[in-house]
Coordinates of C-alpha atoms and ligand atoms in Angstrom, one line a residue:
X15 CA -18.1 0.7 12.1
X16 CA -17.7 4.1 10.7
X17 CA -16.0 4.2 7.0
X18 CA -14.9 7.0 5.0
X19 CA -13.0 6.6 1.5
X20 CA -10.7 8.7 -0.3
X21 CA -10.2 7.7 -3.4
X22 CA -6.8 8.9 -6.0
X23 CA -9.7 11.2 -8.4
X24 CA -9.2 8.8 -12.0
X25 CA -12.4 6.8 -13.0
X26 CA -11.1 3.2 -12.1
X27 CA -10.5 4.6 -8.5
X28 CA -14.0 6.6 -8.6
X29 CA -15.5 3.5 -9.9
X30 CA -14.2 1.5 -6.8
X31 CA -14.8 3.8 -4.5
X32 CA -18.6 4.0 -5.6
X33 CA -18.7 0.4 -5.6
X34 CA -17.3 0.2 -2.6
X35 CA -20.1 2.2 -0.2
X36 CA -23.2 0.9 -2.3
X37 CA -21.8 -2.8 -1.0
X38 CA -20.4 -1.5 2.4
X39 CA -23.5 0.1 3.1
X40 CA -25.9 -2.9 2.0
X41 CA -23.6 -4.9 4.7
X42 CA -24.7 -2.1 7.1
X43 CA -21.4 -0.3 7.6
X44 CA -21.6 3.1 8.3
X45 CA -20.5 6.1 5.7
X46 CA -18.8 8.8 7.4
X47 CA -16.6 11.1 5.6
X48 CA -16.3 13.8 9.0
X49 CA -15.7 11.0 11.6
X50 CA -14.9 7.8 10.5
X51 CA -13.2 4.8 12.5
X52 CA -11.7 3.4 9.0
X53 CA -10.5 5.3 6.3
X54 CA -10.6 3.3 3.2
X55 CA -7.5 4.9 0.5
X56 CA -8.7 3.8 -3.2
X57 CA -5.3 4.6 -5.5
X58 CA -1.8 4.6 -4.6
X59 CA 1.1 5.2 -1.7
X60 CA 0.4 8.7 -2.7
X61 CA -3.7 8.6 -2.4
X62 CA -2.8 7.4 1.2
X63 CA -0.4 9.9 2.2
X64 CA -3.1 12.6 1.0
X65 CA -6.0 10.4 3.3
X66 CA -3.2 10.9 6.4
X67 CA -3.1 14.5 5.6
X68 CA -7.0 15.1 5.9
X69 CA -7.6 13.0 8.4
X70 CA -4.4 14.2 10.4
X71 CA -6.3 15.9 13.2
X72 CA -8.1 12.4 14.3
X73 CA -5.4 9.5 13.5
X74 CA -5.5 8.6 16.8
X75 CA -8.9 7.4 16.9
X76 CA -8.6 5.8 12.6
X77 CA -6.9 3.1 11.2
X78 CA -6.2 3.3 7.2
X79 CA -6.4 0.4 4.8
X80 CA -5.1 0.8 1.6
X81 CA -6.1 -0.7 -1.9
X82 CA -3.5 -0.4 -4.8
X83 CA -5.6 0.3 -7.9
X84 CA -1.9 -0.7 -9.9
X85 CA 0.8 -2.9 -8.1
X86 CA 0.8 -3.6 -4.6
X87 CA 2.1 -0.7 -2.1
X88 CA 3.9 0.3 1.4
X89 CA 0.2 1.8 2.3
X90 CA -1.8 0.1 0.3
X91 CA -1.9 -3.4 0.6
X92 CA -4.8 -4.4 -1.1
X93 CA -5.9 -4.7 -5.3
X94 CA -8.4 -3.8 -7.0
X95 CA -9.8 -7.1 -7.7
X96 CA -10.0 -7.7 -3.8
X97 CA -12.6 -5.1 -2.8
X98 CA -15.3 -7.7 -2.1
X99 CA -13.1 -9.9 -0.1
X100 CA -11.5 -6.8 2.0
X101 CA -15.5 -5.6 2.8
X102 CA -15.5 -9.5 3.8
X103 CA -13.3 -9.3 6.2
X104 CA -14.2 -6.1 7.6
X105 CA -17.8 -7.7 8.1
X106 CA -16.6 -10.5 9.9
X107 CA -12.9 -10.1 11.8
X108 CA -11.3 -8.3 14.0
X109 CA -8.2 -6.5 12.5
X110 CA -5.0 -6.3 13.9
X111 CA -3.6 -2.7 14.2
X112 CA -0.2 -2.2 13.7
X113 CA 1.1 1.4 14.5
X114 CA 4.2 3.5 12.3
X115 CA 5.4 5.9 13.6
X116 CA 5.3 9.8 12.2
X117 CA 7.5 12.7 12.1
X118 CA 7.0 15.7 13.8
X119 CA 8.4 19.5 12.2
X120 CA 8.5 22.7 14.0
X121 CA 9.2 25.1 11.1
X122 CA 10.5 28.7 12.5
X123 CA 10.3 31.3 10.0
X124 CA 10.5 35.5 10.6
X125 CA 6.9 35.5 10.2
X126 CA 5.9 32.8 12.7
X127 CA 6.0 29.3 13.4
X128 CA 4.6 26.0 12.1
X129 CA 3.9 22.5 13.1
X130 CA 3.5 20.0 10.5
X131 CA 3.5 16.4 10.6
X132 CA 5.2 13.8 8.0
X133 CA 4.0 10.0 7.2
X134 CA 7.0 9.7 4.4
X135 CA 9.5 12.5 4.8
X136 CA 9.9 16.1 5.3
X137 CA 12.4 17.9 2.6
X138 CA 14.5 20.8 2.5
X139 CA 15.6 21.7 -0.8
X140 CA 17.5 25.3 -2.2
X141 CA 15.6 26.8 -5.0
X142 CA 18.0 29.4 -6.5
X143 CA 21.6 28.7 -5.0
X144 CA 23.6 26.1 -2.7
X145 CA 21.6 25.6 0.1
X146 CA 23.5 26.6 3.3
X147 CA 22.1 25.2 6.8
X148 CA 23.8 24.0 10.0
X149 CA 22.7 20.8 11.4
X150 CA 22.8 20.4 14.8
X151 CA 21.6 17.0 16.8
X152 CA 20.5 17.3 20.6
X153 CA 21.3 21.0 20.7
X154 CA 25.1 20.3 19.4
X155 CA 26.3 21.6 16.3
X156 CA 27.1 18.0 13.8
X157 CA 28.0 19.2 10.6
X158 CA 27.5 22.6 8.1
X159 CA 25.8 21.2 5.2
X160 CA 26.5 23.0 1.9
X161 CA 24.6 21.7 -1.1
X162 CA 20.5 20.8 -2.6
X163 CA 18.8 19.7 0.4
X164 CA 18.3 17.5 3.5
X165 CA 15.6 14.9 3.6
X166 CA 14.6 13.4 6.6
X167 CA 11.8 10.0 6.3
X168 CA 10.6 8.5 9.0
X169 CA 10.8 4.4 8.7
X170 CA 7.9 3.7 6.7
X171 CA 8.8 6.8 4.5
X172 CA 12.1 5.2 3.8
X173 CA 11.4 3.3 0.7
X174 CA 10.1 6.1 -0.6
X175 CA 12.3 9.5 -1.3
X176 CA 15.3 8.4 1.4
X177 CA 15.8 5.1 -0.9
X178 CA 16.3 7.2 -4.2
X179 CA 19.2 8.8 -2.4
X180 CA 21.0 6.2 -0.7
X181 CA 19.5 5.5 3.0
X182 CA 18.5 2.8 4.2
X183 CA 15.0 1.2 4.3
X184 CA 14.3 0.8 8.3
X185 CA 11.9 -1.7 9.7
X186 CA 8.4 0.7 10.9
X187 CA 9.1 -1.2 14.6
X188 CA 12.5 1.0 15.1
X189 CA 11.1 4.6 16.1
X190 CA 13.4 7.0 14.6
X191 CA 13.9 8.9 11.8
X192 CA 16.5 9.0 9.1
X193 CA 18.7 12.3 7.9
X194 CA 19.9 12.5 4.1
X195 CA 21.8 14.2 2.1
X196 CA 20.8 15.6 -1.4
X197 CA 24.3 16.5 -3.5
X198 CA 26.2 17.6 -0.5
X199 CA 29.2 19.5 -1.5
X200 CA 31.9 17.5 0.1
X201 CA 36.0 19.1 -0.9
X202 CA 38.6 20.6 1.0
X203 CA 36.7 23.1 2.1
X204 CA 33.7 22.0 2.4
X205 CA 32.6 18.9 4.8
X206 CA 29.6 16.5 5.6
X207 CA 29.5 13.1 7.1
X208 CA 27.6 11.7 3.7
X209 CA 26.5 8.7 5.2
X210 CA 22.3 8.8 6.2
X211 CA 22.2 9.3 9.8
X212 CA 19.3 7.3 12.0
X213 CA 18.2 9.0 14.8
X214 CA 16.6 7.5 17.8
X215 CA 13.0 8.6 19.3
X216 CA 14.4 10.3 21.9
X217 CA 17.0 12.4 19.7
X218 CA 16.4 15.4 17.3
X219 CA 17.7 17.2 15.0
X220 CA 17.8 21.5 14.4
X221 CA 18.5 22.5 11.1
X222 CA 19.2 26.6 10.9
X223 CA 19.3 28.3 7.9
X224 CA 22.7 30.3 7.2
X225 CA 21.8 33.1 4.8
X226 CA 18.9 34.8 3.4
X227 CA 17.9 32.2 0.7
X228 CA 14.7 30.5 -0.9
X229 CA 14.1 26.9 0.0
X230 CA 11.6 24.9 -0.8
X231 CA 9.9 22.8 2.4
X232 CA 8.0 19.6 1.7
X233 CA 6.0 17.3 3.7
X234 CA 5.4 14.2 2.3
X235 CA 3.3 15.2 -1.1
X236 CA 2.8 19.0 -0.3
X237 CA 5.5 21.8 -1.1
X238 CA 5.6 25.3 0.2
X239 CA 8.3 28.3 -1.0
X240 CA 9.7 30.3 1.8
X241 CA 12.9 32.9 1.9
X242 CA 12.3 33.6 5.7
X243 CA 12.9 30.3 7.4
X244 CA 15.0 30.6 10.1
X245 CA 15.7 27.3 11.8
X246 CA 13.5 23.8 11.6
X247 CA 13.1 20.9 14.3
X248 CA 12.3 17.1 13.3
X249 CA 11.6 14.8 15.8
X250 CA 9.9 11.3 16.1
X251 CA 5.8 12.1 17.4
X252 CA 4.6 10.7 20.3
X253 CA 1.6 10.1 18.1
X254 CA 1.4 7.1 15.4
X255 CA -0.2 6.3 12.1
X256 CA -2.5 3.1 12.2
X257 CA -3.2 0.7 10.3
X258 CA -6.0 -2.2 10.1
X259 CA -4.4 -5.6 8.4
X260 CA -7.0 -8.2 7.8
X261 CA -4.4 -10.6 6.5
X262 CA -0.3 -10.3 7.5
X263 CA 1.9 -8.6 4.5
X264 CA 4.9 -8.3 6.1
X265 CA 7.5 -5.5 5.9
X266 CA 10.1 -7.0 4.2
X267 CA 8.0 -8.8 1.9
X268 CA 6.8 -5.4 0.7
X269 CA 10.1 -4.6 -0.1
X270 CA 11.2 -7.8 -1.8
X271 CA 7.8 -7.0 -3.8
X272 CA 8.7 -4.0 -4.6
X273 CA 12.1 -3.8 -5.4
X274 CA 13.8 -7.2 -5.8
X275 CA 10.6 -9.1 -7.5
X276 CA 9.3 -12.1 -6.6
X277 CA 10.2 -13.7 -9.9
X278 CA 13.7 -13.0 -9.2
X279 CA 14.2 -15.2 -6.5
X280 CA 15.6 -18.5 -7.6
Ligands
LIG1 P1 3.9 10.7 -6.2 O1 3.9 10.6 -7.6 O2 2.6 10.7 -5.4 O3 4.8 9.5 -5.6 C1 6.0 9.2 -6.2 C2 6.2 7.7 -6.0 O4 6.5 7.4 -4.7 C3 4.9 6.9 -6.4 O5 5.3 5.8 -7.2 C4 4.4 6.4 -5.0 O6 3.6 5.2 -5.1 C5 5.7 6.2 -4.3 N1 5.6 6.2 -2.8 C6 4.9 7.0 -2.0 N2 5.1 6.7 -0.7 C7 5.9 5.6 -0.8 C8 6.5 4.8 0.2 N3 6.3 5.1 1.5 N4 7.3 3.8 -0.1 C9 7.6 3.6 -1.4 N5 7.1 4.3 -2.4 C10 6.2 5.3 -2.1 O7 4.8 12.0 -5.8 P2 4.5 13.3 -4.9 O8 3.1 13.6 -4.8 O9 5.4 14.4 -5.4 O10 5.1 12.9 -3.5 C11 4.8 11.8 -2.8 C12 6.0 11.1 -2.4 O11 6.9 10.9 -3.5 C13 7.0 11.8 -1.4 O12 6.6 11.6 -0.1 C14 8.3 11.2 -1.7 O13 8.7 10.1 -0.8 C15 8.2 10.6 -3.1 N6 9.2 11.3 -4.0 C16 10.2 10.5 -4.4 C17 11.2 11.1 -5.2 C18 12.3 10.2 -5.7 O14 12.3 9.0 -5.4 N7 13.2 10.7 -6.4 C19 11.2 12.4 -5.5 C20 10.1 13.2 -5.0 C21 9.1 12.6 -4.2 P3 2.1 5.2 -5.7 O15 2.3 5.1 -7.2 O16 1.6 3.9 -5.2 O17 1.4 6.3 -5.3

């Protein structure tokens, strides 16, 4: 087995990640930063969405495993104080692989076009006015959205930005991909559905850009300024994130975890 780790940059994080290879590697695992099998994320949700985006060009042949170096994560399932008991299991079990899928963007701007792909969410946002954009699903005009932005998460991205505004949190087994609303401007005038809208793997969504104005265009962690965009596609990828689980940690207790508490339950 090949292993690479990426670890969040602060010294407990360093210090595990050191730790980490000098026992991996005296278990005879393989380090391989270039072309690993497993990609060990040492940090956060955010440490792992920055391992998806380096290793974005191989995720078909790696699996992720995450270890939380605070509370337990969406990504990162492991703690701290588990290192030795993950490198364990690694050593001696098969994991299972469970698959999430990813969002695909095709970003059309005067000066050309990019491709980008999302493990949280890709966001539109305005930068200096009301952000003005038709939104279009299939190829047929839905709605004229006037207002901040438009985020749209894929199902393991949900909890993250989507949740802050409203969506839902989706189970990572439904392929789709969730459209929402930041500060619509909803009057008289002015009209959006205002509900978060799922849409299925075999839909998509066109968002074109109605005047000359400066957005801001995130994918998952990185932002990028642009005054030239001119229309934007988001669809579910045929390809999928992976992840190795050497113990179940189901969805929805992630979730509960996370947001509801386990101490809360009586
Ligand atoms: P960041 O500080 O790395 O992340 C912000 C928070 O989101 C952190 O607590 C992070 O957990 C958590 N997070 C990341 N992915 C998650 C997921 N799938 N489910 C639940 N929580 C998740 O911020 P950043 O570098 O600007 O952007 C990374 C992500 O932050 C974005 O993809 C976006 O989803 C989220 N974000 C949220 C808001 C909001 O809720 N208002 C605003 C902007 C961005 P860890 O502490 O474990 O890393």
């Amino acid at each position: 087995m090949k292993y690479a780790v990426i670890d969040r940059g602060d010294t407990l994080s360093k210090q595990l990640a050191n730790q980490f290879i000098q026992h991996a590697n005296s278990k005879g695992l393989q380090h391989n930063q270039q072309e690993p099998n497993i990609v060990i994320s040492i940090g956060g949700d955010g440490t792992l969405l920055k391992a998806f985006h380096k290793y974005i060009s191989q995720i078909d042949h790696i699996s992720f495993v995450g270890v939380h170096t605070g509370h337990l994560g969406f990504y990162a399932d492991w703690k701290a104080d588990e290192l030795e008991l993950l490198l364990e299991k690694m050593c001696t079990i098969e994991p299972t692989i469970v698959k999430y899928p990813i969002a695909n963007i095709e970003l059309v701007t005067k000066s050309g076009t990019f491709h980008y792909s999302a493990l949280n969410e890709f966001t539109l946002k305005s930068v200096d006015n009301t952000m003005v954009a038709q939104v279009n699903i299939n190829g047929e005009q839905f709605e004229m959205f006037r207002g901040d932005g438009i985020v749209i998460s894929t199902p393991s991205g949900s909890t993250a930005y989507n949740k802050s505004l409203g969506g839902s949190i989706v189970h990572p087994s439904i392929e789709s991909l969730q459209i929402t609303e930041l500060a619509s401007i909803n009057n008289l005038v002015y009209r959006t559905l205002g509900s978060s809208v799922l849409l299925p793997k075999h839909h998509y969504c066109d968002i074109i850009s109605m005047k000359q104005q400066r957005v801001q265009v995130s994918v998952d962690h990185v932002s990028t300024m642009f005054n030239d965009v001119v229309s934007i596609k988001c669809f579910v990828s045929d390809q999928k994130v992976q992840f190795a689980r050497y113990r179940p940690f189901p969805f929805w207790n992630r979730v509960r975890n996370a947001f509801i508490g386990i101490d809360s339950i009586t």
